[in-house]
Short mmCIF file of C-alpha atoms in Angstrom, two decimals:
data_model
loop_
_atom_site.label_atom_id
_atom_site.label_comp_id
_atom_site.label_asym_id
_atom_site.label_seq_id
_atom_site.Cartn_x
_atom_site.Cartn_y
_atom_site.Cartn_z
CA MET H 1 9.52 163.91 39.28
CA SER H 2 8.13 166.57 41.62
CA ARG H 3 6.07 165.47 44.64
CA SER H 4 3.11 167.43 43.33
CA ILE H 5 3.21 165.55 40.00
CA LYS H 6 2.21 161.94 40.60
CA GLU H 7 2.07 160.91 36.93
CA LEU H 8 3.11 162.37 33.61
CA SER H 9 2.72 159.75 30.87
CA LEU H 10 2.48 159.75 27.10
CA HIS H 11 0.35 157.33 25.04
CA TYR H 12 -0.28 157.03 21.31
CA ASP H 13 -2.71 154.85 19.33
CA PRO H 14 -1.26 152.18 17.00
CA ILE H 15 -2.72 152.33 13.48
CA ASN H 16 -1.67 148.87 12.28
CA GLU H 17 -0.58 145.47 13.56
CA SER H 18 3.11 146.23 13.17
CA ASN H 19 2.82 149.45 15.21
CA THR H 20 4.62 151.45 12.50
CA PHE H 21 4.02 154.81 10.85
CA THR H 22 4.92 156.32 7.51
CA SER H 23 4.69 159.69 5.79
CA GLY H 24 1.20 161.18 5.81
CA ASP H 25 -0.05 159.04 8.72
CA PHE H 26 -1.87 160.61 11.66
CA VAL H 27 -0.40 160.16 15.13
CA GLU H 28 -3.06 160.51 17.80
CA GLY H 29 -2.87 159.97 21.52
CA ARG H 30 -3.03 161.59 24.90
CA VAL H 31 -0.93 162.89 27.75
CA VAL H 32 -2.06 161.84 31.22
CA LEU H 33 -1.17 164.21 34.05
CA GLU H 34 -2.00 163.52 37.68
CA VAL H 35 -1.23 166.16 40.32
CA THR H 36 -1.67 165.91 44.07
CA LYS H 37 -2.24 169.60 44.60
CA GLU H 38 -3.02 172.68 42.57
CA VAL H 39 -0.09 173.64 40.34
CA LYS H 40 0.59 176.67 38.16
CA VAL H 41 2.05 175.99 34.72
CA ASP H 42 4.15 178.23 32.47
CA SER H 43 3.97 175.96 29.42
CA PHE H 44 2.82 172.45 28.65
CA PHE H 45 3.18 170.90 25.21
CA VAL H 46 3.74 167.72 23.23
CA LYS H 47 6.03 167.63 20.19
CA LEU H 48 6.89 165.14 17.46
CA THR H 49 10.35 165.36 15.88
CA GLY H 50 12.20 163.51 13.14
CA ASP H 51 16.02 163.67 13.20
CA ALA H 52 19.18 161.94 11.99
CA ASN H 53 22.46 162.23 13.87
CA VAL H 54 26.01 160.90 13.40
CA ARG H 55 29.04 161.11 15.66
CA TRP H 56 32.38 159.31 15.91
CA THR H 57 35.94 159.96 17.11
CA GLU H 58 39.22 159.29 15.33
CA GLY H 59 42.73 159.25 16.76
CA SER H 60 43.80 159.04 20.40
CA GLY H 61 45.06 161.44 23.00
CA ASP H 62 43.96 165.02 23.63
CA ASP H 63 46.02 166.45 20.79
CA GLN H 64 45.36 163.69 18.24
CA GLU H 65 41.68 162.98 18.89
CA THR H 66 39.12 164.47 16.49
CA THR H 67 35.35 164.16 16.72
CA TYR H 68 33.17 164.26 13.62
CA SER H 69 29.45 164.90 13.89
CA ASP H 70 26.49 166.07 11.86
CA HIS H 71 22.74 166.40 12.29
CA GLU H 72 19.76 166.52 9.98
CA ARG H 73 16.27 167.59 11.08
CA TYR H 74 13.27 166.51 9.02
CA PHE H 75 10.47 168.16 10.97
CA LYS H 76 9.34 169.40 14.38
CA LEU H 77 5.61 169.53 15.12
CA LYS H 78 4.40 171.03 18.38
CA GLN H 79 0.99 171.25 20.04
CA TYR H 80 0.55 173.44 23.11
CA PHE H 81 -1.87 172.60 25.90
CA ILE H 82 -0.79 175.63 27.96
CA GLN H 83 1.28 178.50 26.59
CA LYS H 84 2.46 181.80 28.05
CA SER H 85 0.31 184.67 26.83
CA SER H 86 3.42 186.59 25.80
CA LYS H 87 4.38 183.81 23.35
CA LYS H 88 0.99 183.08 21.84
CA GLY H 89 0.82 183.70 18.12
CA LYS H 90 4.60 183.89 17.75
CA SER H 91 6.36 181.66 15.23
CA GLU H 92 9.01 179.22 16.40
CA LYS H 93 12.10 178.55 14.33
CA ASN H 94 11.89 175.36 12.24
CA THR H 95 8.71 174.39 14.07
CA THR H 96 5.20 173.75 12.80
CA LEU H 97 2.65 174.66 15.46
CA VAL H 98 -0.39 172.41 15.47
CA ASP H 99 -3.80 173.64 16.55
CA GLY H 100 -5.42 172.01 19.56
CA GLU H 101 -7.41 172.74 22.69
CA THR H 102 -5.65 175.08 25.14
CA TYR H 103 -6.31 175.19 28.85
CA GLY H 104 -5.93 177.56 31.77
CA PRO H 105 -2.55 177.87 33.53
CA VAL H 106 -3.74 176.39 36.84
CA ILE H 107 -4.26 172.63 37.08
CA ARG H 108 -6.38 171.34 39.94
CA PRO H 109 -5.65 168.16 41.91
CA GLY H 110 -6.58 164.90 40.23
CA SER H 111 -5.98 163.04 36.95
CA HIS H 112 -6.32 164.88 33.64
CA VAL H 113 -6.03 163.75 30.03
CA PHE H 114 -4.85 166.01 27.20
CA PRO H 115 -5.49 164.74 23.64
CA PHE H 116 -3.13 165.47 20.76
CA ARG H 117 -3.09 164.83 17.02
CA PHE H 118 -0.28 165.20 14.47
CA GLN H 119 0.05 164.36 10.80
CA LEU H 120 3.45 163.18 9.62
CA PRO H 121 4.66 165.33 6.70
CA GLN H 122 4.32 164.02 3.16
CA GLN H 123 8.04 163.92 2.49
CA ASN H 124 10.69 161.34 1.71
CA THR H 125 12.27 160.85 5.12
CA PRO H 126 14.47 157.85 6.02
CA PRO H 127 13.23 154.94 8.16
CA SER H 128 14.02 154.53 11.86
CA PHE H 129 17.58 153.31 12.39
CA GLU H 130 20.12 152.67 15.16
CA GLY H 131 23.74 152.08 14.11
CA ASN H 132 27.28 152.10 15.43
CA HIS H 133 27.86 155.81 14.85
CA GLY H 134 24.44 157.29 14.19
CA TRP H 135 20.68 157.00 14.26
CA VAL H 136 17.41 158.13 12.71
CA LYS H 137 14.68 158.66 15.30
CA TYR H 138 11.09 159.85 15.42
CA VAL H 139 10.32 160.92 18.97
CA LEU H 140 7.17 162.01 20.79
CA MET H 141 8.00 164.14 23.81
CA VAL H 142 5.91 166.00 26.36
CA LYS H 143 7.34 168.86 28.43
CA LEU H 144 5.80 170.56 31.46
CA SER H 145 7.40 173.81 32.73
CA ARG H 146 6.43 175.49 36.02
CA PRO H 147 7.67 178.65 37.73
CA TRP H 148 10.76 178.00 39.85
CA LYS H 149 10.49 174.24 39.41
CA PRO H 150 12.48 171.70 37.36
CA THR H 151 10.99 170.91 33.97
CA SER H 152 9.22 167.55 33.76
CA THR H 153 9.54 165.52 30.55
CA THR H 154 8.73 162.10 29.18
CA TYR H 155 9.10 160.63 25.71
CA THR H 156 8.59 157.60 23.48
CA GLU H 157 9.78 156.64 20.01
CA LEU H 158 7.75 155.84 16.92
CA THR H 159 8.91 153.26 14.39
CA PHE H 160 8.91 154.91 10.96
CA VAL H 161 9.02 152.92 7.70
CA LEU H 162 9.25 153.96 4.08
CA LYS H 163 5.95 154.34 2.27
CA ASN H 164 5.03 151.63 -0.22
CA ASP H 165 3.56 153.95 -2.84
CA GLY H 166 4.01 151.72 -5.88
CA THR H 167 7.07 153.58 -7.18
CA ASN H 168 9.46 150.69 -6.44
CA ASP H 169 8.47 148.47 -9.34
CA HIS H 170 12.09 148.37 -10.45
CA LEU H 171 12.88 146.33 -7.32
CA LEU H 172 10.82 143.47 -8.79
CA GLN H 173 13.08 143.17 -11.83
CA PRO H 174 15.43 140.13 -11.95
CA GLN H 175 19.21 140.50 -12.12
CA ALA H 176 21.65 138.35 -14.05
CA ALA H 177 25.40 138.33 -14.74
CA THR H 178 28.06 136.01 -16.16
CA GLN H 179 31.74 135.74 -15.25
CA ASP H 180 34.39 133.74 -17.14
CA LYS H 181 37.93 132.87 -16.12
CA THR H 182 40.73 131.32 -18.16
CA MET H 183 43.35 129.44 -16.16
CA LYS H 184 46.97 130.36 -16.98
CA LEU H 185 49.01 129.55 -13.90
CA PHE H 186 48.68 126.30 -11.93
CA GLY H 187 46.12 125.01 -14.41
CA SER H 188 44.53 125.24 -17.82
CA GLY H 189 41.16 125.52 -19.45
CA LYS H 190 38.24 127.82 -18.71
CA MET H 191 35.44 128.12 -16.16
CA SER H 192 32.19 130.04 -16.49
CA MET H 193 29.49 131.02 -14.00
CA THR H 194 26.07 132.63 -14.58
CA ALA H 195 23.99 133.83 -11.61
CA THR H 196 20.39 135.04 -11.73
CA THR H 197 18.25 136.51 -8.95
CA GLU H 198 14.46 136.67 -8.97
CA LYS H 199 14.39 140.37 -8.09
CA THR H 200 16.30 143.20 -6.42
CA GLY H 201 14.15 144.14 -3.41
CA TYR H 202 13.33 141.82 -0.50
CA MET H 203 11.33 142.15 2.69
CA GLN H 204 12.74 141.41 6.12
CA GLY H 205 12.33 137.69 6.77
CA GLU H 206 12.02 136.88 3.06
CA THR H 207 14.25 134.35 1.26
CA ILE H 208 16.67 135.46 -1.46
CA ARG H 209 16.82 132.79 -4.18
CA VAL H 210 19.70 132.71 -6.65
CA PHE H 211 20.05 130.34 -9.62
CA VAL H 212 23.70 129.51 -10.41
CA ASP H 213 24.88 127.70 -13.56
CA ILE H 214 28.55 126.60 -13.52
CA ASP H 215 30.63 125.12 -16.35
CA ASN H 216 34.01 124.02 -15.01
CA SER H 217 35.95 123.20 -18.18
CA SER H 218 39.26 123.87 -16.43
CA SER H 219 41.80 121.49 -14.98
CA ARG H 220 41.07 122.68 -11.42
CA ASP H 221 38.38 121.82 -8.91
CA VAL H 222 36.40 124.83 -7.64
CA LYS H 223 33.88 125.56 -4.89
CA LEU H 224 30.79 127.80 -4.99
CA LYS H 225 30.77 130.62 -2.45
CA TYR H 226 28.09 133.22 -1.76
CA SER H 227 27.58 136.02 0.73
CA LEU H 228 25.31 138.94 1.61
CA LYS H 229 27.21 141.89 3.04
CA GLN H 230 25.83 144.97 4.79
CA GLU H 231 27.66 148.30 4.60
CA GLN H 232 26.88 151.17 6.96
CA THR H 233 28.29 154.58 6.00
CA PHE H 234 28.29 157.65 8.25
CA ILE H 235 29.15 161.06 6.79
CA ALA H 236 30.21 164.23 8.62
CA ARG H 237 32.35 167.25 7.72
CA GLY H 238 33.54 165.66 4.49
CA ARG H 239 34.68 162.47 6.25
CA THR H 240 33.16 159.02 6.00
CA ASN H 241 33.15 156.14 8.47
CA ARG H 242 32.33 152.76 6.94
CA GLY H 243 31.60 149.45 8.59
CA PHE H 244 30.92 146.04 7.04
CA LYS H 245 29.03 143.03 8.30
CA HIS H 246 28.28 139.69 6.66
CA ILE H 247 24.64 138.68 7.05
CA VAL H 248 25.23 135.41 5.18
CA LYS H 249 28.54 133.77 4.22
CA GLU H 250 28.60 130.18 2.96
CA THR H 251 30.68 127.75 0.87
CA ARG H 252 29.01 124.91 -1.06
CA ASP H 253 30.30 121.55 -2.34
CA ARG H 254 33.09 121.46 -4.89
CA ILE H 255 32.58 121.28 -8.65
CA PRO H 256 35.18 118.84 -10.04
CA SER H 257 37.25 119.56 -13.12
CA GLY H 258 35.38 118.98 -16.36
CA GLU H 259 31.89 119.00 -14.81
CA LYS H 260 28.83 121.24 -15.12
CA SER H 261 26.56 121.97 -12.16
CA LYS H 262 23.41 123.92 -11.40
CA PHE H 263 22.66 125.25 -7.92
CA ILE H 264 19.73 126.94 -6.24
CA VAL H 265 20.97 129.10 -3.40
CA ASP H 266 18.46 130.18 -0.73
CA MET H 267 19.33 132.82 1.87
CA THR H 268 16.65 133.58 4.47
CA LEU H 269 16.91 137.12 5.79
CA PRO H 270 16.58 137.86 9.53
CA ARG H 271 13.22 139.39 10.43
CA ASP H 272 14.96 142.19 12.29
CA LEU H 273 17.49 142.98 9.56
CA THR H 274 18.19 146.71 9.18
CA VAL H 275 16.42 148.09 6.12
CA THR H 276 18.21 149.82 3.27
CA ILE H 277 18.72 153.58 3.74
CA GLU H 278 19.57 155.61 0.66
CA ASN H 279 17.55 158.79 1.24
CA CYS H 280 19.57 160.24 4.14
CA ARG H 281 22.39 162.73 3.58
CA ILE H 282 24.53 161.56 6.51
CA ILE H 283 23.67 157.84 6.87
CA LYS H 284 23.64 155.07 4.25
CA VAL H 285 22.80 151.39 4.73
CA GLN H 286 23.39 149.25 1.63
CA TYR H 287 23.64 145.55 0.78
CA GLN H 288 25.69 143.56 -1.74
CA LEU H 289 25.07 139.98 -2.84
CA LYS H 290 28.21 138.20 -4.07
CA ILE H 291 28.44 134.86 -5.89
CA SER H 292 31.94 133.52 -6.60
CA LEU H 293 34.01 130.45 -7.39
CA ASP H 294 36.75 129.58 -4.94
CA VAL H 295 39.91 128.74 -6.90
CA SER H 296 43.00 127.88 -4.88
CA PHE H 297 46.10 129.99 -5.63
CA ALA H 298 44.20 132.16 -8.14
CA SER H 299 41.81 135.08 -8.18
CA ASP H 300 38.17 134.09 -7.76
CA PRO H 301 35.70 134.89 -10.56
CA ALA H 302 32.70 136.64 -8.99
CA VAL H 303 29.49 138.50 -9.77
CA THR H 304 27.87 141.03 -7.44
CA PHE H 305 24.33 142.41 -7.23
CA PRO H 306 22.88 145.25 -5.20
CA VAL H 307 20.09 144.16 -2.86
CA VAL H 308 17.49 146.43 -1.30
CA ILE H 309 16.01 145.39 2.07
CA LEU H 310 12.51 146.70 2.80
CA SER H 311 10.52 146.66 6.02
CA ALA H 312 8.10 143.76 6.28
CA ALA H 313 5.57 146.30 7.54
CA GLN H 314 5.43 147.86 4.08
CA GLN H 315 3.32 144.99 2.79
CA CYS H 316 1.14 144.40 5.84
CA PRO H 317 -2.51 143.67 5.01
CA PRO H 318 -5.12 146.24 6.08
CA TRP H 319 -5.49 146.28 9.83
CA GLN H 320 -8.63 144.58 11.08
CA GLY H 321 -8.86 146.67 14.24
CA PRO H 322 -7.25 146.73 17.68
CA PRO H 323 -6.49 143.57 19.66
CA ALA H 324 -9.41 141.84 21.34
CA GLY H 325 -10.26 143.45 24.63
CA PHE H 326 -8.72 146.81 23.76
CA GLN H 327 -10.93 149.72 24.79
CA PRO H 328 -9.68 153.11 23.56
CA TYR H 329 -9.94 156.26 25.63
CA LEU H 330 -13.21 158.08 25.26
CA PRO H 331 -12.96 161.67 24.05
CA PRO H 332 -12.17 163.97 26.99
CA GLN H 333 -14.94 166.11 28.42
CA PRO H 334 -13.38 169.42 29.47
CA SER H 335 -14.96 171.39 32.26
CA LEU H 336 -15.62 175.10 31.74
CA VAL H 337 -14.27 177.62 34.19
CA PRO H 338 -15.30 181.29 34.49
CA TYR H 339 -12.72 183.99 34.06
CA PRO H 340 -11.58 185.33 37.46
CA GLY H 341 -13.70 188.15 38.81
CA GLU H 342 -16.80 187.50 36.73
CA LEU H 343 -18.66 185.60 39.44
CA PRO H 344 -18.35 185.36 43.23
CA PRO H 345 -16.37 182.36 44.44
CA PRO H 346 -18.43 179.19 44.99
CA PRO H 347 -19.07 177.89 48.50
CA SER H 348 -16.18 175.98 50.00
CA GLY H 349 -15.92 172.45 48.65
CA LEU H 350 -18.52 173.02 45.91
CA TYR H 351 -18.14 173.66 42.20
CA PRO H 352 -20.90 175.40 40.24
CA ASN H 353 -22.88 173.45 37.68
CA LEU H 354 -21.70 175.15 34.53
CA TYR H 355 -24.04 173.37 32.13
CA ASP H 356 -27.79 173.65 31.83
CA PRO H 357 -29.05 170.45 33.53
CA ALA H 358 -31.49 170.03 30.68
CA VAL H 359 -28.66 169.21 28.28
CA LEU H 360 -26.58 167.07 30.64
CA PRO H 361 -26.79 163.30 30.10
CA HIS H 362 -28.77 161.63 32.86
CA PRO H 363 -27.07 158.90 34.96
CA GLY H 364 -26.82 155.77 32.90
CA ALA H 365 -27.07 157.60 29.58
CA ALA H 366 -25.41 155.93 26.60
CA VAL H 367 -21.63 156.16 26.53
CA GLY H 368 -20.46 158.79 24.07
CA VAL H 369 -23.30 161.25 24.80
CA TYR H 370 -21.78 164.52 25.87
CA PRO H 371 -23.39 167.84 26.79
CA ASN H 372 -23.59 170.58 24.23
CA PRO H 373 -20.46 172.66 24.90
CA HIS H 374 -22.31 175.77 23.75
CA ALA H 375 -25.08 175.38 26.35
CA ILE H 376 -23.39 177.50 29.02
CA GLN H 377 -25.03 179.46 31.79
CA SER H 378 -25.05 183.18 31.28
CA GLY H 379 -21.98 184.91 32.65
CA PHE H 380 -19.58 182.10 31.72
CA HIS H 381 -17.12 181.90 28.85
CA PRO H 382 -15.43 178.83 27.34
CA ALA H 383 -12.04 178.97 29.04
CA PRO H 384 -11.51 175.24 29.71
CA SER H 385 -9.36 173.92 32.52
CA ALA H 386 -7.48 170.64 32.35
CA PRO H 387 -9.91 167.88 31.34
CA VAL H 388 -10.52 165.31 34.06
CA TYR H 389 -9.43 161.78 33.25
CA ASP H 390 -11.62 158.90 34.40
CA PRO H 391 -9.45 155.73 34.46
CA ASN H 392 -12.59 153.56 34.56
CA GLN H 393 -13.29 154.56 30.96
CA SER H 394 -10.30 152.61 29.69
CA THR H 395 -9.44 148.99 30.37
CA LYS H 396 -6.26 148.80 28.35
CA GLU H 397 -3.81 151.21 26.80
CA PHE H 398 -0.81 151.05 24.51
CA SER H 399 2.43 152.26 26.09
CA PRO H 400 5.42 150.90 24.15
CA ASN H 401 8.53 150.16 26.18
CA VAL H 402 11.19 152.32 24.61
CA SER H 403 14.74 153.08 25.67
CA TYR H 404 16.14 156.34 24.41
#
């Protein structure tokens, strides 16, 4: 970072205990900028983007190696703090410009806070995801551009979950299936297995319970096996790249020939298990539950069920407020600066009092009382400069540690 820029940081306000967002939520926060000397700015903005990306390579060697990639953008929201006059009012491709306070192009020495506010679009976008060959990310980024200087940026990620809007009632329906097998080689008789699940959809950390009824009327001993398998699929340029991973894989005690047995199978899901993704064009994450009978030297009778994994945050109770001791930032109080040439320069080291003292809060006035922004001395116009940030007004802030 440039010597003249001491701090450029980005902070957003959590809206629930799980620190997650979903479609329609508001994302509010602030950018803190501290400069050691006066700097001139070409543009200064914060943006919120939602994207999916896949990329993998097949083959080996320069002539045999082929890279497959694809990208999907869901939205790009941008709020300018400072924008070049020549670009004001112009539309930006695939970008939704968000209204907000704009400031003059010169930032004076000191700490300044710039508030922002976005609303996530009401659309069916996939949840946050990081996989072997792709990802879905929702990123807040701030960018500061100055004449003849390197651009300064910083960013953080938001965790996005699917909205629990009551349309997933089908995930509460139980599933059941029966599989029979008649022994012909290396045995005789018949075996039958019926498996029933309580529902189809499960939260991270929840326990999948399966009821299994086995009738082993064959001449062979068998064993009960069950597994939960995750499949990740990445799609690009008509090609697919699939990977499998067993979340659970177990074998239970044997069921002797001629016996009947009933089992209750419990599988506790990891709390950080990747959620199901079915609403992304280039990335799929799906789960399959398999119940089978292990028969030596013969094919195993099996039943399979689809399983949908949901974020535990989707059923969080209403948030009761921020953690104890958390003090949010107070709303910024921008100073008002006259347009150049309208008034003579102030004496060295002094700044004019731009507000009528009668409407200024007296020392010790209640926190949250701010002067009337319309009570301006004659000859001045509301062209705000960067708002000054008082660190004493905040005792704690949220700044998630994110690697990107």
